[in-house]
mmCIF file of N, CA and C in Angstrom:
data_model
loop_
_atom_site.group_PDB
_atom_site.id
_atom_site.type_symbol
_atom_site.label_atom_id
_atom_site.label_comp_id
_atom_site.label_asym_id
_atom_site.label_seq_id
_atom_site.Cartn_x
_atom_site.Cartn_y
_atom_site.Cartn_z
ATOM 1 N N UNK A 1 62.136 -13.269 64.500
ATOM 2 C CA UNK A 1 61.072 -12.779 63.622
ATOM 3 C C UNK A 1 60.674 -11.373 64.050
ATOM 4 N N UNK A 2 61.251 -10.743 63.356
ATOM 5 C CA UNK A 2 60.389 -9.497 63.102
ATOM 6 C C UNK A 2 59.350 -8.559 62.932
ATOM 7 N N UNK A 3 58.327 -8.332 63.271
ATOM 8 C CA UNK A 3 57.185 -7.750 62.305
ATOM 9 C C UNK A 3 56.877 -6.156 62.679
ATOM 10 N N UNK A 4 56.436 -5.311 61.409
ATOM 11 C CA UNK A 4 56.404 -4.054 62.053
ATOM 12 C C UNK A 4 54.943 -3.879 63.012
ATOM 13 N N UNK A 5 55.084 -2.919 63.475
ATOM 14 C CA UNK A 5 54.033 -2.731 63.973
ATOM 15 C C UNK A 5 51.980 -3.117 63.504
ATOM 16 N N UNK A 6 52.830 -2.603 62.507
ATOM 17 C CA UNK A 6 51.312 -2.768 61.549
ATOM 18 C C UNK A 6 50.727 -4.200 61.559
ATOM 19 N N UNK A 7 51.733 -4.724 61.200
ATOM 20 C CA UNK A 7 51.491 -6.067 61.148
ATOM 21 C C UNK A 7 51.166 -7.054 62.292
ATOM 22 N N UNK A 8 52.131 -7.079 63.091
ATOM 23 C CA UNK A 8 51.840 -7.459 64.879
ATOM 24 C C UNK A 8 50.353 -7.103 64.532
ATOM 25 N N UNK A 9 49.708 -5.768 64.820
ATOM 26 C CA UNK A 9 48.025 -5.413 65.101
ATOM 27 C C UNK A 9 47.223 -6.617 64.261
ATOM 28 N N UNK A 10 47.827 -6.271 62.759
ATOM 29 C CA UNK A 10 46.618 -7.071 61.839
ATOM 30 C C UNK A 10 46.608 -8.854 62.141
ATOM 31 N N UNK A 11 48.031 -8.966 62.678
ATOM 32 C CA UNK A 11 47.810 -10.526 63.281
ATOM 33 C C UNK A 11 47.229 -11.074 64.079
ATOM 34 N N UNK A 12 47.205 -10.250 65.047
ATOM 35 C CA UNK A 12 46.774 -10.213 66.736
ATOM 36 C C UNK A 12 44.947 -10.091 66.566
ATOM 37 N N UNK A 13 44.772 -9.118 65.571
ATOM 38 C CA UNK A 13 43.470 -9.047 65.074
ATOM 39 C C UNK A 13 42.640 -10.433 64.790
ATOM 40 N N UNK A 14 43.367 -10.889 63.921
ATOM 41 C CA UNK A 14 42.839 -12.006 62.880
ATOM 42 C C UNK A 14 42.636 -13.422 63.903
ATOM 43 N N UNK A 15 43.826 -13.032 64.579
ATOM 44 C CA UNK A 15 43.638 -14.211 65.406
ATOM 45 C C UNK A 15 42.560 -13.859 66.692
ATOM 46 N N UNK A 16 41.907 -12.870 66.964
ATOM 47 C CA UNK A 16 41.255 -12.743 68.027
ATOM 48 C C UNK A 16 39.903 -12.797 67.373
ATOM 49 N N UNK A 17 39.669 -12.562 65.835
ATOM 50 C CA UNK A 17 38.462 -13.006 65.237
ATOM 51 C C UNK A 17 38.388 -14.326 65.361
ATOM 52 N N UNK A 18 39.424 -15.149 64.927
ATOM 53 C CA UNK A 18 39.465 -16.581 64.668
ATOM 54 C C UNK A 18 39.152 -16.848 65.889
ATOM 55 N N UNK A 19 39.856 -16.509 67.385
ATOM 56 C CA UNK A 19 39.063 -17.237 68.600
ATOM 57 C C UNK A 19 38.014 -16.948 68.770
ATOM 58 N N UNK A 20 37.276 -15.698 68.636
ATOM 59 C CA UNK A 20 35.598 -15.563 68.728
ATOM 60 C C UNK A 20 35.049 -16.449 68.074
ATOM 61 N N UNK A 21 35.324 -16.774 66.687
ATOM 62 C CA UNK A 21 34.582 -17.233 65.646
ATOM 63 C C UNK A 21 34.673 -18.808 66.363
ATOM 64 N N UNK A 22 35.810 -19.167 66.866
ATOM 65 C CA UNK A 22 35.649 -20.215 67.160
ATOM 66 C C UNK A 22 35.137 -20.657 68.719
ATOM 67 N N UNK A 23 34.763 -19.645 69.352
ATOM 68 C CA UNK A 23 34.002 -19.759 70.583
ATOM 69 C C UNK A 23 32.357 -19.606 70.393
ATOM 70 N N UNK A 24 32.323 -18.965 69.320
ATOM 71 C CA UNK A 24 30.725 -19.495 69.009
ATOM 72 C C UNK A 24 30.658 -20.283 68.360
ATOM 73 N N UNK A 25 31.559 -21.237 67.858
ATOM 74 C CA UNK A 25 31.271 -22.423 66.906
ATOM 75 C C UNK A 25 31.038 -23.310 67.691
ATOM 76 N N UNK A 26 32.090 -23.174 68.927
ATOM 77 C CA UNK A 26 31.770 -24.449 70.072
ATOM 78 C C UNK A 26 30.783 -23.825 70.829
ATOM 79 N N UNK A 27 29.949 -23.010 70.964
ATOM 80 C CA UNK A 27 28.663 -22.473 71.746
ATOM 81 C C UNK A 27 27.748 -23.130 71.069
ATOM 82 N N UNK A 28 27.921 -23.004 69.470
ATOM 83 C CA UNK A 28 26.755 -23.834 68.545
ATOM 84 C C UNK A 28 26.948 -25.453 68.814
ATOM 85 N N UNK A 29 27.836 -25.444 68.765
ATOM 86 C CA UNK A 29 28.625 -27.128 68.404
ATOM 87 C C UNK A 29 27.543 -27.477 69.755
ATOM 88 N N UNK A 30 28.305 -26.923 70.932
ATOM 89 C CA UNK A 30 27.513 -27.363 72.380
ATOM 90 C C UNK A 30 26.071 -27.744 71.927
ATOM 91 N N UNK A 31 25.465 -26.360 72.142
ATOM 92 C CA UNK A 31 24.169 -26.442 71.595
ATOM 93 C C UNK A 31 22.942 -27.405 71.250
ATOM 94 N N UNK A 32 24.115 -27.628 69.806
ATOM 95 C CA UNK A 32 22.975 -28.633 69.093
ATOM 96 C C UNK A 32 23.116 -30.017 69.607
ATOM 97 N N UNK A 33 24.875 -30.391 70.419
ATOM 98 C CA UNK A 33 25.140 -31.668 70.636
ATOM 99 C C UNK A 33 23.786 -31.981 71.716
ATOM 100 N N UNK A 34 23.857 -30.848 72.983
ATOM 101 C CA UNK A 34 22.894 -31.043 73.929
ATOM 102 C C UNK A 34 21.406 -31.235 73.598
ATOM 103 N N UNK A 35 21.145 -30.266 71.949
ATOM 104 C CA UNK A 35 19.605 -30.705 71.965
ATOM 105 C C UNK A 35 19.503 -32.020 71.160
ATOM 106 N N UNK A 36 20.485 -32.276 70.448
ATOM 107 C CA UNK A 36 20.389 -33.989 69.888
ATOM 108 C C UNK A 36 20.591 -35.288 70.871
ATOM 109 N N UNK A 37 21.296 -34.869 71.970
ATOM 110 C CA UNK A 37 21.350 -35.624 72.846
ATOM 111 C C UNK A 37 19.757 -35.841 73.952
ATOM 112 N N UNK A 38 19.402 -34.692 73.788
ATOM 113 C CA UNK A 38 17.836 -34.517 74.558
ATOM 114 C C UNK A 38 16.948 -34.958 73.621
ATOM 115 N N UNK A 39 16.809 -35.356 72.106
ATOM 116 C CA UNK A 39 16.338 -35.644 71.020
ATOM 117 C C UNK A 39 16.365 -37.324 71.141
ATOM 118 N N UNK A 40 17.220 -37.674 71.307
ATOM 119 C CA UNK A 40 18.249 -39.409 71.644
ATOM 120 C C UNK A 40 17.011 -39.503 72.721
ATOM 121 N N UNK A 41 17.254 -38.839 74.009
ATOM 122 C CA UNK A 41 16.405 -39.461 75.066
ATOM 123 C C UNK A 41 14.908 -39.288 74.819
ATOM 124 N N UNK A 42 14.724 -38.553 74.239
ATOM 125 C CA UNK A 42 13.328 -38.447 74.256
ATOM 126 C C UNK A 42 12.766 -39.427 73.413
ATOM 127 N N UNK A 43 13.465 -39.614 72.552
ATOM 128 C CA UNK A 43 13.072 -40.621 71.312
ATOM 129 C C UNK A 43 12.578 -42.464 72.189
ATOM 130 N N UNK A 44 14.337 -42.503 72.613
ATOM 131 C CA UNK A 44 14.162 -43.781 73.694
ATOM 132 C C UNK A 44 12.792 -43.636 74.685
ATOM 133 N N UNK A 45 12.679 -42.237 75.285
ATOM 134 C CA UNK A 45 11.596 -42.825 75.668
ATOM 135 C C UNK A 45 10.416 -43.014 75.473
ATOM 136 N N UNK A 46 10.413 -42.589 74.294
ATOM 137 C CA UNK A 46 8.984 -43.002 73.153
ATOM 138 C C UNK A 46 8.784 -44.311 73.147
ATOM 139 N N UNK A 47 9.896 -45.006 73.010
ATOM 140 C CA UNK A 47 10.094 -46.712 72.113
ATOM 141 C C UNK A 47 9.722 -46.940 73.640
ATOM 142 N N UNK A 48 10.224 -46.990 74.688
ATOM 143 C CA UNK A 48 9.691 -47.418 76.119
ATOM 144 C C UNK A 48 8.287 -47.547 75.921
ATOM 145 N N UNK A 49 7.626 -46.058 76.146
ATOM 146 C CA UNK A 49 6.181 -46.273 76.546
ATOM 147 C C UNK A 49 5.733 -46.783 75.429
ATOM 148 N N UNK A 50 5.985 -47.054 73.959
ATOM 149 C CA UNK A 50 5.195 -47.814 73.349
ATOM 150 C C UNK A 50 5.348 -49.111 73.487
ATOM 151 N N UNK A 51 6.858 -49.466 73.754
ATOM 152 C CA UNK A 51 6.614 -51.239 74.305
ATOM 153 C C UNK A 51 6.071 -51.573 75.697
ATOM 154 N N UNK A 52 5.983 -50.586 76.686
ATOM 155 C CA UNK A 52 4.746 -50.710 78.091
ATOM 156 C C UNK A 52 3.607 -50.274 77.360
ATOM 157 N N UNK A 53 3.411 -49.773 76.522
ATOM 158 C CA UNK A 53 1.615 -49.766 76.060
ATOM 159 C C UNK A 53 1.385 -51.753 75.284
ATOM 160 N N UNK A 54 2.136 -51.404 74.527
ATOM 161 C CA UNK A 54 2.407 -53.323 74.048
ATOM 162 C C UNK A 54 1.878 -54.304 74.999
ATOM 163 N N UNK A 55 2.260 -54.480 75.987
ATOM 164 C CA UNK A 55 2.882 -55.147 77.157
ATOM 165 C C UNK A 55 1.432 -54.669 77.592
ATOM 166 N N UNK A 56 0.912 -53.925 78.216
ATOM 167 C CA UNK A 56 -0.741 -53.417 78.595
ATOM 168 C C UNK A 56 -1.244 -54.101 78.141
ATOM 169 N N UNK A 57 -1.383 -53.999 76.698
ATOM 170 C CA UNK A 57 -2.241 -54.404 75.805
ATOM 171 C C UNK A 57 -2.716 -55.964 75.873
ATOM 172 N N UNK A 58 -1.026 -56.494 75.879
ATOM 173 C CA UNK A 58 -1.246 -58.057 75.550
ATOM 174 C C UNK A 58 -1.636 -58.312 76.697
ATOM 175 N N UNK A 59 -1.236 -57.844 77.647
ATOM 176 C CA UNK A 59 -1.718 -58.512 78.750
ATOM 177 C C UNK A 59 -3.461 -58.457 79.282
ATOM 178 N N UNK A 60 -3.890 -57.184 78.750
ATOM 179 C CA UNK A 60 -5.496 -57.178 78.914
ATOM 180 C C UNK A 60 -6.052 -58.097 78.026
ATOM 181 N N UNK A 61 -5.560 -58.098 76.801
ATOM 182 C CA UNK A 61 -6.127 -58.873 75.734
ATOM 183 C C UNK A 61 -6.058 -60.587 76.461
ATOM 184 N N UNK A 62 -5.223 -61.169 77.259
ATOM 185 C CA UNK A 62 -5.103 -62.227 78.147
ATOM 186 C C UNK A 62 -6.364 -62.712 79.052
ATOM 187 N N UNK A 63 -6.618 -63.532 78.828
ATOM 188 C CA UNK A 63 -7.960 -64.144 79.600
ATOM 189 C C UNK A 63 -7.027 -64.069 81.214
#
């Protein structure tokens, strides 16, 4: 395969956009996985302290 010069550049180009483009896609990708994953835990530990507030509760409410 052949290519002239010109061409080699505009390939070499396209493809070095395409890896940027795709190194901030996985910078984003990262990103959001890590803040949905910190979203996940935080959530769980909502449902925690509201079933230990539960659990407080019934148990004061207990003679």
């Amino acid at each position: 395969l052949k290519f002239h010069k010109h061409e080699t550049g505009r390939r070499n180009f396209a493809l070095i956009q395409w890896s940027r483009a795709r190194m901030r896609l996985n910078e984003v990708l990262r990103r959001v996985k890590v803040s949905s994953t910190l979203a996940d835990e935080s959530l769980q530990q909502a449902e925690a302290w509201k079933v230990e507030a539960e659990d407080r509760k019934v148990k004061a409410e207990k003679p």
